[in-house]
PDB file of C-alpha atoms in Angstrom:
ATOM      1  CA  MET J   1       0.000   0.000   0.000  1.00  0.00           C
ATOM      2  CA  PRO J   2       1.380   3.411  -0.849  1.00  0.00           C
ATOM      3  CA  ALA J   3       2.643   5.173   2.253  1.00  0.00           C
ATOM      4  CA  GLY J   4       0.719   8.289   1.333  1.00  0.00           C
ATOM      5  CA  ARG J   5      -2.567   6.507   1.971  1.00  0.00           C
ATOM      6  CA  MET J   6      -1.706   5.154   5.341  1.00  0.00           C
ATOM      7  CA  ILE J   7      -2.332   8.016   7.697  1.00  0.00           C
ATOM      8  CA  ALA J   8      -4.616  10.620   6.311  1.00  0.00           C
ATOM      9  CA  ILE J   9      -7.237   8.135   5.400  1.00  0.00           C
ATOM     10  CA  ALA J  10      -4.847   5.661   7.095  1.00  0.00           C
ATOM     11  CA  THR J  11      -5.926   2.124   7.764  1.00  0.00           C
ATOM     12  CA  LEU J  12      -9.445   2.853   6.606  1.00  0.00           C
ATOM     13  CA  GLY J  13      -8.095   3.227   3.084  1.00  0.00           C
ATOM     14  CA  PHE J  14      -6.861  -0.352   3.217  1.00  0.00           C
ATOM     15  CA  VAL J  15     -10.020  -1.620   4.850  1.00  0.00           C
ATOM     16  CA  LEU J  16     -12.181  -0.211   2.082  1.00  0.00           C
ATOM     17  CA  THR J  17      -9.984  -1.389  -0.781  1.00  0.00           C
ATOM     18  CA  GLY J  18      -8.330  -4.484   0.637  1.00  0.00           C
ATOM     19  CA  MET J  19     -11.302  -6.781  -0.011  1.00  0.00           C
ATOM     20  CA  SER J  20     -11.530  -6.110  -3.734  1.00  0.00           C
ATOM     21  CA  GLY J  21      -9.850  -9.339  -4.808  1.00  0.00           C
ATOM     22  CA  CYS J  22      -7.172  -7.788  -7.004  1.00  0.00           C
ATOM     23  CA  THR J  23      -4.913 -10.168  -8.892  1.00  0.00           C
ATOM     24  CA  ALA J  24      -1.188 -10.297  -9.501  1.00  0.00           C
ATOM     25  CA  SER J  25       1.078 -11.658 -12.190  1.00  0.00           C
ATOM     26  CA  PRO J  26       0.433 -15.365 -12.967  1.00  0.00           C
ATOM     27  CA  GLU J  27       4.034 -16.400 -12.274  1.00  0.00           C
ATOM     28  CA  ARG J  28       3.675 -15.691  -8.521  1.00  0.00           C
ATOM     29  CA  GLN J  29       4.049 -18.811  -6.392  1.00  0.00           C
ATOM     30  CA  HIS J  30       1.150 -20.221  -4.367  1.00  0.00           C
ATOM     31  CA  THR J  31       2.723 -21.309  -1.097  1.00  0.00           C
ATOM     32  CA  ALA J  32       2.039 -21.344   2.621  1.00  0.00           C
ATOM     33  CA  ASN J  33       4.742 -22.561   4.963  1.00  0.00           C
ATOM     34  CA  ALA J  34       3.413 -25.922   6.120  1.00  0.00           C
ATOM     35  CA  SER J  35       6.248 -26.462   8.614  1.00  0.00           C
ATOM     36  CA  ARG J  36       5.050 -23.726  10.960  1.00  0.00           C
ATOM     37  CA  HIS J  37       4.362 -24.722  14.553  1.00  0.00           C
ATOM     38  CA  GLU J  38       1.889 -21.875  15.108  1.00  0.00           C
ATOM     39  CA  PRO J  39      -1.273 -21.687  12.973  1.00  0.00           C
ATOM     40  CA  ILE J  40      -1.934 -18.238  11.480  1.00  0.00           C
ATOM     41  CA  VAL J  41      -5.125 -16.415  10.554  1.00  0.00           C
ATOM     42  CA  PHE J  42      -4.982 -13.703   7.909  1.00  0.00           C
ATOM     43  CA  TYR J  43      -6.951 -11.780   5.317  1.00  0.00           C
ATOM     44  CA  GLY J  44      -6.380 -13.180   1.847  1.00  0.00           C
ATOM     45  CA  VAL J  45      -7.610 -13.484  -1.706  1.00  0.00           C
ATOM     46  CA  ILE J  46      -7.164 -17.092  -2.750  1.00  0.00           C
ATOM     47  CA  ASP J  47      -8.751 -18.464  -5.917  1.00  0.00           C
ATOM     48  CA  GLU J  48     -10.438 -15.051  -6.277  1.00  0.00           C
ATOM     49  CA  ALA J  49     -12.254 -15.544  -2.947  1.00  0.00           C
ATOM     50  CA  PRO J  50     -11.547 -12.729  -0.463  1.00  0.00           C
ATOM     51  CA  GLY J  51     -11.940 -13.515   3.204  1.00  0.00           C
ATOM     52  CA  ILE J  52     -10.240 -14.637   6.394  1.00  0.00           C
ATOM     53  CA  TYR J  53      -8.134 -17.782   6.127  1.00  0.00           C
ATOM     54  CA  GLN J  54      -6.244 -20.082   8.483  1.00  0.00           C
ATOM     55  CA  THR J  55      -3.057 -21.971   7.703  1.00  0.00           C
ATOM     56  CA  THR J  56      -3.082 -25.749   8.071  1.00  0.00           C
ATOM     57  CA  THR J  57      -0.556 -28.536   7.745  1.00  0.00           C
ATOM     58  CA  GLU J  58      -1.450 -28.595   4.051  1.00  0.00           C
ATOM     59  CA  SER J  59      -0.034 -26.096   1.565  1.00  0.00           C
ATOM     60  CA  LYS J  60      -3.351 -24.330   1.022  1.00  0.00           C
ATOM     61  CA  PRO J  61      -5.058 -22.372   3.832  1.00  0.00           C
ATOM     62  CA  ILE J  62      -8.742 -22.926   4.600  1.00  0.00           C
ATOM     63  CA  LEU J  63     -11.386 -20.213   4.397  1.00  0.00           C
ATOM     64  CA  ILE J  64     -12.933 -19.328   7.773  1.00  0.00           C
ATOM     65  CA  THR J  65     -15.326 -16.569   6.731  1.00  0.00           C
ATOM     66  CA  ALA J  66     -15.813 -14.880   3.366  1.00  0.00           C
ATOM     67  CA  ARG J  67     -15.722 -11.168   2.497  1.00  0.00           C
ATOM     68  CA  ALA J  68     -14.351 -10.168   5.874  1.00  0.00           C
ATOM     69  CA  ASN J  69     -11.006  -8.859   7.078  1.00  0.00           C
ATOM     70  CA  TRP J  70      -8.958  -7.705  10.079  1.00  0.00           C
ATOM     71  CA  PRO J  71      -9.083 -11.049  11.957  1.00  0.00           C
ATOM     72  CA  GLU J  72      -8.605 -10.901  15.719  1.00  0.00           C
ATOM     73  CA  PRO J  73      -8.501 -14.241  17.568  1.00  0.00           C
ATOM     74  CA  SER J  74      -9.889 -14.217  21.080  1.00  0.00           C
ATOM     75  CA  PRO J  75      -7.426 -14.678  23.970  1.00  0.00           C
ATOM     76  CA  ASP J  76      -8.613 -18.263  24.470  1.00  0.00           C
ATOM     77  CA  GLY J  77      -8.320 -19.011  20.735  1.00  0.00           C
ATOM     78  CA  ARG J  78     -11.963 -20.119  20.475  1.00  0.00           C
ATOM     79  CA  HIS J  79     -13.483 -17.129  18.708  1.00  0.00           C
ATOM     80  CA  LEU J  80     -12.655 -14.618  16.005  1.00  0.00           C
ATOM     81  CA  LEU J  81     -13.430 -10.927  15.710  1.00  0.00           C
ATOM     82  CA  PHE J  82     -13.536  -9.343  12.287  1.00  0.00           C
ATOM     83  CA  GLN J  83     -15.079  -6.549  10.235  1.00  0.00           C
ATOM     84  CA  ARG J  84     -17.478  -6.958   7.334  1.00  0.00           C
ATOM     85  CA  ARG J  85     -19.207  -4.541   4.999  1.00  0.00           C
ATOM     86  CA  SER J  86     -22.992  -4.389   5.349  1.00  0.00           C
ATOM     87  CA  ASP J  87     -25.432  -4.242   2.468  1.00  0.00           C
ATOM     88  CA  ALA J  88     -25.587  -0.477   3.034  1.00  0.00           C
ATOM     89  CA  GLY J  89     -21.840  -0.175   2.485  1.00  0.00           C
ATOM     90  CA  ASP J  90     -20.661   0.539   6.032  1.00  0.00           C
ATOM     91  CA  LEU J  91     -18.320  -1.647   8.073  1.00  0.00           C
ATOM     92  CA  ASP J  92     -19.628  -3.525  11.112  1.00  0.00           C
ATOM     93  CA  LEU J  93     -17.963  -5.705  13.744  1.00  0.00           C
ATOM     94  CA  TRP J  94     -18.709  -9.420  13.813  1.00  0.00           C
ATOM     95  CA  ARG J  95     -17.596 -12.459  15.785  1.00  0.00           C
ATOM     96  CA  CYS J  96     -17.733 -16.189  15.101  1.00  0.00           C
ATOM     97  CA  ALA J  97     -16.292 -19.450  16.358  1.00  0.00           C
ATOM     98  CA  ILE J  98     -12.725 -19.995  15.223  1.00  0.00           C
ATOM     99  CA  ASP J  99     -13.963 -22.490  12.614  1.00  0.00           C
ATOM    100  CA  GLY J 100     -16.290 -19.843  11.146  1.00  0.00           C
ATOM    101  CA  SER J 101     -19.502 -21.220  12.644  1.00  0.00           C
ATOM    102  CA  ASN J 102     -22.097 -19.197  14.571  1.00  0.00           C
ATOM    103  CA  PRO J 103     -21.366 -15.765  13.038  1.00  0.00           C
ATOM    104  CA  ARG J 104     -22.943 -12.879  14.924  1.00  0.00           C
ATOM    105  CA  ARG J 105     -22.906  -9.151  14.225  1.00  0.00           C
ATOM    106  CA  LEU J 106     -21.872  -7.099  17.251  1.00  0.00           C
ATOM    107  CA  THR J 107     -22.429  -3.575  15.939  1.00  0.00           C
ATOM    108  CA  SER J 108     -24.856  -2.064  13.455  1.00  0.00           C
ATOM    109  CA  HIS J 109     -24.519   1.634  12.748  1.00  0.00           C
ATOM    110  CA  PRO J 110     -24.503   3.819   9.620  1.00  0.00           C
ATOM    111  CA  ALA J 111     -20.936   4.866  10.458  1.00  0.00           C
ATOM    112  CA  HIS J 112     -17.948   2.621   9.849  1.00  0.00           C
ATOM    113  CA  GLU J 113     -16.939   0.443  12.818  1.00  0.00           C
ATOM    114  CA  TYR J 114     -13.670  -1.400  12.371  1.00  0.00           C
ATOM    115  CA  LEU J 115     -10.231  -2.488  13.669  1.00  0.00           C
ATOM    116  CA  PRO J 116     -11.484  -4.414  16.718  1.00  0.00           C
ATOM    117  CA  SER J 117      -9.150  -5.661  19.457  1.00  0.00           C
ATOM    118  CA  TRP J 118     -10.017  -8.030  22.340  1.00  0.00           C
ATOM    119  CA  SER J 119      -9.068  -7.220  25.901  1.00  0.00           C
ATOM    120  CA  PRO J 120      -6.803  -9.925  27.395  1.00  0.00           C
ATOM    121  CA  ASP J 121      -9.645 -11.220  29.591  1.00  0.00           C
ATOM    122  CA  GLY J 122     -11.923 -11.500  26.546  1.00  0.00           C
ATOM    123  CA  ARG J 123     -14.632  -9.268  28.048  1.00  0.00           C
ATOM    124  CA  TRP J 124     -14.134  -6.070  26.049  1.00  0.00           C
ATOM    125  CA  ILE J 125     -13.450  -4.826  22.547  1.00  0.00           C
ATOM    126  CA  VAL J 126     -11.852  -1.530  21.648  1.00  0.00           C
ATOM    127  CA  PHE J 127     -12.463  -0.352  18.093  1.00  0.00           C
ATOM    128  CA  THR J 128     -12.478   2.700  15.823  1.00  0.00           C
ATOM    129  CA  THR J 129     -15.616   4.347  14.438  1.00  0.00           C
ATOM    130  CA  TRP J 130     -16.750   7.501  12.682  1.00  0.00           C
ATOM    131  CA  ARG J 131     -19.955   7.797  14.733  1.00  0.00           C
ATOM    132  CA  LEU J 132     -21.383  11.253  15.321  1.00  0.00           C
ATOM    133  CA  GLU J 133     -22.312  12.220  18.861  1.00  0.00           C
ATOM    134  CA  GLU J 134     -23.855  15.360  20.281  1.00  0.00           C
ATOM    135  CA  GLY J 135     -21.425  18.242  19.943  1.00  0.00           C
ATOM    136  CA  ASP J 136     -19.462  16.714  17.065  1.00  0.00           C
ATOM    137  CA  LEU J 137     -19.056  19.096  14.151  1.00  0.00           C
ATOM    138  CA  GLU J 138     -18.410  16.393  11.557  1.00  0.00           C
ATOM    139  CA  PRO J 139     -17.666  12.657  11.383  1.00  0.00           C
ATOM    140  CA  ALA J 140     -14.146  11.760  12.480  1.00  0.00           C
ATOM    141  CA  PRO J 141     -12.465   8.623  13.878  1.00  0.00           C
ATOM    142  CA  HIS J 142     -12.704   8.005  17.618  1.00  0.00           C
ATOM    143  CA  LEU J 143     -11.894   5.075  19.879  1.00  0.00           C
ATOM    144  CA  TYR J 144     -14.865   3.235  21.369  1.00  0.00           C
ATOM    145  CA  LEU J 145     -15.395   0.394  23.830  1.00  0.00           C
ATOM    146  CA  VAL J 146     -18.050  -2.334  23.683  1.00  0.00           C
ATOM    147  CA  ALA J 147     -18.594  -5.598  25.561  1.00  0.00           C
ATOM    148  CA  SER J 148     -17.397  -8.635  23.643  1.00  0.00           C
ATOM    149  CA  GLU J 149     -20.943 -10.020  23.636  1.00  0.00           C
ATOM    150  CA  GLY J 150     -22.233  -6.789  22.105  1.00  0.00           C
ATOM    151  CA  GLY J 151     -24.329  -3.991  23.591  1.00  0.00           C
ATOM    152  CA  THR J 152     -23.965  -0.226  23.867  1.00  0.00           C
ATOM    153  CA  ALA J 153     -20.682   1.137  22.549  1.00  0.00           C
ATOM    154  CA  ARG J 154     -19.145   4.050  24.449  1.00  0.00           C
ATOM    155  CA  ARG J 155     -16.585   6.624  23.342  1.00  0.00           C
ATOM    156  CA  LEU J 156     -13.261   6.343  25.163  1.00  0.00           C
ATOM    157  CA  MET J 157     -11.931   9.865  24.638  1.00  0.00           C
ATOM    158  CA  ALA J 158     -13.117  13.129  23.169  1.00  0.00           C
ATOM    159  CA  GLU J 159      -9.848  13.805  21.371  1.00  0.00           C
ATOM    160  CA  LEU J 160      -9.778  12.901  17.683  1.00  0.00           C
ATOM    161  CA  LEU J 161      -7.373  10.254  16.474  1.00  0.00           C
ATOM    162  CA  GLY J 162      -6.718  12.258  13.335  1.00  0.00           C
ATOM    163  CA  THR J 163      -6.206   8.907  11.614  1.00  0.00           C
ATOM    164  CA  SER J 164      -8.318   5.862  10.919  1.00  0.00           C
ATOM    165  CA  ALA J 165      -5.963   3.541  12.802  1.00  0.00           C
ATOM    166  CA  GLY J 166      -7.023   1.530  15.842  1.00  0.00           C
ATOM    167  CA  ALA J 167      -5.847   0.533  19.303  1.00  0.00           C
ATOM    168  CA  THR J 168      -4.609  -2.662  20.962  1.00  0.00           C
ATOM    169  CA  TRP J 169      -4.259  -3.693  24.618  1.00  0.00           C
ATOM    170  CA  THR J 170      -1.325  -4.308  26.897  1.00  0.00           C
ATOM    171  CA  PRO J 171      -1.155  -7.926  28.159  1.00  0.00           C
ATOM    172  CA  ASP J 172      -2.319  -6.921  31.652  1.00  0.00           C
ATOM    173  CA  GLY J 173      -5.473  -5.282  30.251  1.00  0.00           C
ATOM    174  CA  ARG J 174      -4.795  -2.020  32.073  1.00  0.00           C
ATOM    175  CA  SER J 175      -3.753   0.097  29.096  1.00  0.00           C
ATOM    176  CA  ILE J 176      -4.169   0.525  25.371  1.00  0.00           C
ATOM    177  CA  VAL J 177      -1.692   1.707  22.736  1.00  0.00           C
ATOM    178  CA  PHE J 178      -2.717   3.633  19.632  1.00  0.00           C
ATOM    179  CA  GLY J 179      -1.532   5.958  16.901  1.00  0.00           C
ATOM    180  CA  MET J 180      -2.550   9.585  16.398  1.00  0.00           C
ATOM    181  CA  LYS J 181      -2.103  12.126  13.607  1.00  0.00           C
ATOM    182  CA  HIS J 182      -1.560  15.723  14.750  1.00  0.00           C
ATOM    183  CA  ALA J 183      -2.477  19.060  13.198  1.00  0.00           C
ATOM    184  CA  ASN J 184       1.139  19.916  12.363  1.00  0.00           C
ATOM    185  CA  GLY J 185       1.541  16.678  10.407  1.00  0.00           C
ATOM    186  CA  ASP J 186       3.373  14.739  13.130  1.00  0.00           C
ATOM    187  CA  SER J 187       2.289  11.230  13.983  1.00  0.00           C
ATOM    188  CA  SER J 188       2.614   9.617  17.403  1.00  0.00           C
ATOM    189  CA  ILE J 189       2.345   6.323  19.240  1.00  0.00           C
ATOM    190  CA  SER J 190       0.741   6.691  22.673  1.00  0.00           C
ATOM    191  CA  ILE J 191      -0.104   4.537  25.669  1.00  0.00           C
ATOM    192  CA  ALA J 192      -2.929   5.299  28.104  1.00  0.00           C
ATOM    193  CA  SER J 193      -4.565   3.643  31.094  1.00  0.00           C
ATOM    194  CA  ILE J 194      -8.080   2.384  30.377  1.00  0.00           C
ATOM    195  CA  ASP J 195     -11.046   2.230  32.766  1.00  0.00           C
ATOM    196  CA  THR J 196     -13.533  -0.175  31.202  1.00  0.00           C
ATOM    197  CA  ALA J 197     -16.251   0.540  33.774  1.00  0.00           C
ATOM    198  CA  ALA J 198     -16.175   4.279  33.046  1.00  0.00           C
ATOM    199  CA  ALA J 199     -15.240   3.825  29.363  1.00  0.00           C
ATOM    200  CA  SER J 200     -12.427   6.362  29.662  1.00  0.00           C
ATOM    201  CA  ILE J 201      -8.683   6.630  29.363  1.00  0.00           C
ATOM    202  CA  SER J 202      -6.192   8.600  31.449  1.00  0.00           C
ATOM    203  CA  ASP J 203      -2.475   9.274  31.839  1.00  0.00           C
ATOM    204  CA  ARG J 204      -1.817   9.282  28.105  1.00  0.00           C
ATOM    205  CA  ARG J 205       1.894   9.373  27.256  1.00  0.00           C
ATOM    206  CA  GLU J 206       3.476   9.787  23.852  1.00  0.00           C
ATOM    207  CA  LEU J 207       6.221   7.229  23.283  1.00  0.00           C
ATOM    208  CA  VAL J 208       6.994   8.176  19.680  1.00  0.00           C
ATOM    209  CA  ARG J 209       6.341  11.383  17.752  1.00  0.00           C
ATOM    210  CA  ASP J 210       7.882  12.471  14.456  1.00  0.00           C
ATOM    211  CA  ALA J 211       7.048  13.498  10.888  1.00  0.00           C
ATOM    212  CA  ARG J 212       6.636   9.916   9.660  1.00  0.00           C
ATOM    213  CA  SER J 213       3.320   8.040   9.637  1.00  0.00           C
ATOM    214  CA  ASN J 214       3.359   5.763  12.689  1.00  0.00           C
ATOM    215  CA  GLY J 215       0.618   3.210  13.158  1.00  0.00           C
ATOM    216  CA  THR J 216      -0.830  -0.136  14.308  1.00  0.00           C
ATOM    217  CA  PRO J 217       1.171  -0.462  17.551  1.00  0.00           C
ATOM    218  CA  VAL J 218       1.018  -3.804  19.337  1.00  0.00           C
ATOM    219  CA  VAL J 219       2.586  -4.812  22.668  1.00  0.00           C
ATOM    220  CA  SER J 220       4.931  -7.781  23.077  1.00  0.00           C
ATOM    221  CA  PRO J 221       3.720 -10.824  25.076  1.00  0.00           C
ATOM    222  CA  ASP J 222       5.948  -9.854  28.014  1.00  0.00           C
ATOM    223  CA  GLY J 223       4.573  -6.300  28.017  1.00  0.00           C
ATOM    224  CA  ARG J 224       7.983  -4.662  27.577  1.00  0.00           C
ATOM    225  CA  TYR J 225       7.984  -3.476  23.963  1.00  0.00           C
ATOM    226  CA  ILE J 226       5.727  -2.066  21.255  1.00  0.00           C
ATOM    227  CA  ALA J 227       6.092  -2.931  17.568  1.00  0.00           C
ATOM    228  CA  TYR J 228       4.651  -0.592  14.933  1.00  0.00           C
ATOM    229  CA  TYR J 229       5.149   0.536  11.351  1.00  0.00           C
ATOM    230  CA  SER J 230       6.643   3.907  10.396  1.00  0.00           C
ATOM    231  CA  SER J 231       6.041   5.082   6.820  1.00  0.00           C
ATOM    232  CA  ASP J 232       7.014   7.790   4.377  1.00  0.00           C
ATOM    233  CA  ASP J 233       6.963   7.913   0.565  1.00  0.00           C
ATOM    234  CA  ALA J 234      10.194   5.911   0.268  1.00  0.00           C
ATOM    235  CA  ALA J 235       9.585   2.967   2.623  1.00  0.00           C
ATOM    236  CA  SER J 236       7.531   1.641   5.498  1.00  0.00           C
ATOM    237  CA  TRP J 237       9.735   0.466   8.351  1.00  0.00           C
ATOM    238  CA  LEU J 238       9.098  -1.928  11.195  1.00  0.00           C
ATOM    239  CA  MET J 239      10.081  -0.387  14.510  1.00  0.00           C
ATOM    240  CA  ILE J 240      10.172  -1.298  18.214  1.00  0.00           C
ATOM    241  CA  VAL J 241      10.032   1.066  21.179  1.00  0.00           C
ATOM    242  CA  GLY J 242      10.104   0.308  24.900  1.00  0.00           C
ATOM    243  CA  ILE J 243       6.812   0.429  26.786  1.00  0.00           C
ATOM    244  CA  ASP J 244       8.363   3.182  28.926  1.00  0.00           C
ATOM    245  CA  GLY J 245       9.712   5.083  25.912  1.00  0.00           C
ATOM    246  CA  GLY J 246      13.291   5.635  24.846  1.00  0.00           C
ATOM    247  CA  PRO J 247      14.803   5.672  21.350  1.00  0.00           C
ATOM    248  CA  PRO J 248      12.859   3.514  18.869  1.00  0.00           C
ATOM    249  CA  ARG J 249      14.839   0.664  17.315  1.00  0.00           C
ATOM    250  CA  PRO J 250      14.474  -0.227  13.622  1.00  0.00           C
ATOM    251  CA  VAL J 251      13.802  -3.873  12.814  1.00  0.00           C
ATOM    252  CA  LEU J 252      13.341  -3.591   9.033  1.00  0.00           C
ATOM    253  CA  THR J 253      13.981  -0.455   6.958  1.00  0.00           C
ATOM    254  CA  GLU J 254      13.807  -1.831   3.421  1.00  0.00           C
ATOM    255  CA  GLY J 255      10.622  -1.986   1.371  1.00  0.00           C
ATOM    256  CA  PHE J 256       7.043  -1.379   2.446  1.00  0.00           C
ATOM    257  CA  ASN J 257       5.946  -3.312   5.534  1.00  0.00           C
ATOM    258  CA  TRP J 258       2.851  -2.959   7.711  1.00  0.00           C
ATOM    259  CA  TYR J 259       0.774  -4.480  10.532  1.00  0.00           C
ATOM    260  CA  PRO J 260       3.416  -6.222  12.682  1.00  0.00           C
ATOM    261  CA  ARG J 261       2.314  -8.819  15.225  1.00  0.00           C
ATOM    262  CA  TRP J 262       4.404 -10.653  17.810  1.00  0.00           C
ATOM    263  CA  SER J 263       5.055 -14.376  17.799  1.00  0.00           C
ATOM    264  CA  PRO J 264       3.879 -16.231  20.915  1.00  0.00           C
ATOM    265  CA  ASP J 265       7.447 -16.386  22.223  1.00  0.00           C
ATOM    266  CA  GLY J 266       8.100 -12.690  21.486  1.00  0.00           C
ATOM    267  CA  ARG J 267      11.146 -13.487  19.336  1.00  0.00           C
ATOM    268  CA  ARG J 268       9.665 -12.789  15.902  1.00  0.00           C
ATOM    269  CA  LEU J 269       7.341 -10.426  14.090  1.00  0.00           C
ATOM    270  CA  ILE J 270       4.870 -11.460  11.423  1.00  0.00           C
ATOM    271  CA  PHE J 271       3.815  -8.679   9.072  1.00  0.00           C
ATOM    272  CA  THR J 272       2.402  -7.629   5.698  1.00  0.00           C
ATOM    273  CA  ARG J 273       4.946  -6.867   2.971  1.00  0.00           C
ATOM    274  CA  ALA J 274       4.567  -5.386  -0.515  1.00  0.00           C
ATOM    275  CA  VAL J 275       6.162  -7.680  -3.096  1.00  0.00           C
ATOM    276  CA  SER J 276       5.327  -5.669  -6.232  1.00  0.00           C
ATOM    277  CA  GLU J 277       6.394  -2.169  -7.191  1.00  0.00           C
ATOM    278  CA  ASP J 278       2.794  -0.946  -7.378  1.00  0.00           C
ATOM    279  CA  GLN J 279       2.225  -2.339  -3.859  1.00  0.00           C
ATOM    280  CA  GLU J 280      -0.881  -4.188  -5.023  1.00  0.00           C
ATOM    281  CA  ASP J 281       0.624  -7.637  -4.407  1.00  0.00           C
ATOM    282  CA  LEU J 282       1.036  -8.240  -0.655  1.00  0.00           C
ATOM    283  CA  ASP J 283       2.311 -11.303   1.163  1.00  0.00           C
ATOM    284  CA  ILE J 284       2.876 -12.375   4.766  1.00  0.00           C
ATOM    285  CA  TYR J 285       6.469 -12.352   6.017  1.00  0.00           C
ATOM    286  CA  GLU J 286       8.244 -13.035   9.291  1.00  0.00           C
ATOM    287  CA  ILE J 287      11.469 -11.693  10.753  1.00  0.00           C
ATOM    288  CA  ASP J 288      13.604 -12.803  13.704  1.00  0.00           C
ATOM    289  CA  LEU J 289      14.351 -10.005  16.140  1.00  0.00           C
ATOM    290  CA  ALA J 290      17.756 -11.561  16.825  1.00  0.00           C
ATOM    291  CA  GLY J 291      18.745 -10.851  13.222  1.00  0.00           C
ATOM    292  CA  GLY J 292      18.479 -12.190   9.710  1.00  0.00           C
ATOM    293  CA  PRO J 293      16.481 -11.253   6.614  1.00  0.00           C
ATOM    294  CA  PRO J 294      12.689 -11.342   6.417  1.00  0.00           C
ATOM    295  CA  ARG J 295      11.309 -14.606   5.052  1.00  0.00           C
ATOM    296  CA  PRO J 296       7.993 -15.321   3.323  1.00  0.00           C
ATOM    297  CA  VAL J 297       5.373 -17.269   5.231  1.00  0.00           C
ATOM    298  CA  ILE J 298       2.333 -16.998   2.969  1.00  0.00           C
ATOM    299  CA  GLU J 299       2.681 -16.286  -0.760  1.00  0.00           C
ATOM    300  CA  PHE J 300      -0.339 -16.115  -3.031  1.00  0.00           C
ATOM    301  CA  PRO J 301      -1.199 -13.706  -5.847  1.00  0.00           C
ATOM    302  CA  GLY J 302      -3.066 -10.599  -4.723  1.00  0.00           C
ATOM    303  CA  ARG J 303      -3.452  -9.282  -1.198  1.00  0.00           C
ATOM    304  CA  GLN J 304      -2.507 -11.444   1.765  1.00  0.00           C
ATOM    305  CA  ALA J 305      -2.375  -9.242   4.859  1.00  0.00           C
ATOM    306  CA  GLU J 306      -3.211  -8.666   8.523  1.00  0.00           C
ATOM    307  CA  ALA J 307      -1.776 -11.932   9.822  1.00  0.00           C
ATOM    308  CA  ARG J 308      -2.047 -12.993  13.471  1.00  0.00           C
ATOM    309  CA  TYR J 309      -0.760 -16.046  15.255  1.00  0.00           C
ATOM    310  CA  LEU J 310      -3.611 -18.183  16.515  1.00  0.00           C
ATOM    311  CA  ASN J 311      -2.242 -18.254  20.046  1.00  0.00           C
ATOM    312  CA  SER J 312      -3.450 -16.342  23.089  1.00  0.00           C
ATOM    313  CA  SER J 313       0.021 -15.066  23.974  1.00  0.00           C
ATOM    314  CA  SER J 314       0.370 -13.220  20.657  1.00  0.00           C
ATOM    315  CA  ARG J 315      -1.953 -10.378  21.635  1.00  0.00           C
TER     316      ARG J 315
END
């Protein structure tokens, strides 16, 4: 995805276009690493069928649910959150069993609702939406909280995100991390304490702020580090910063890379990588934090993105 799209219309731009089923050159290989110990769920377009897939011991992943993306396994690995476009054209949040059975819509609103993330105890979901509330001058992305079984969604903070990106939780469930776009063009990664009973956040601290587009932060299983992408027109890097701040450390600075997620043991990152110059052909890659080049995990023509390990410790 071109870096220029990522944080102005940000992740929403990918959400709205990433399910189109675009194709790539016919010589691209069709492979999924069958030797993996950890199963993976991801958004993909395989045999022209867009949807959420899971890797198996076979070379070809299985389809869990069609025409849906942004998969989020529950902490116990039994359920899956995702977003799906309604007949009216807006995005809603859904959940199903991990095998795709018993699908149930959690939100239904004319505004887009997307990028869901489970709390570590499985009771809550934080997500992004463009809902209008009293006093709002125009639609804009905000963070909201809703029970994982559905119900009334509540706004977490009055401040605008300035970007369509979402939030994820720390492993202890006490805080969330999220990206923000600022009026001067800077982009930041912040952490804030969350009160689920009051549906509010407090003690927000910026850990990263610069002129690049910084987004989709996610906390390591041990709670010590945050991985995120950092984009400009030339490349989209993978970065890590300490949960208490400090200088960010680059993990990968070549090519266009997005949506990092931690391996269950915290030693690797799985991420989306552009493999064509027009950035329309995306595959799933993995990189060892101890060193070494990125390696492909899932390679199919078209868009394969938003991968997560199907393991509760990969939150």
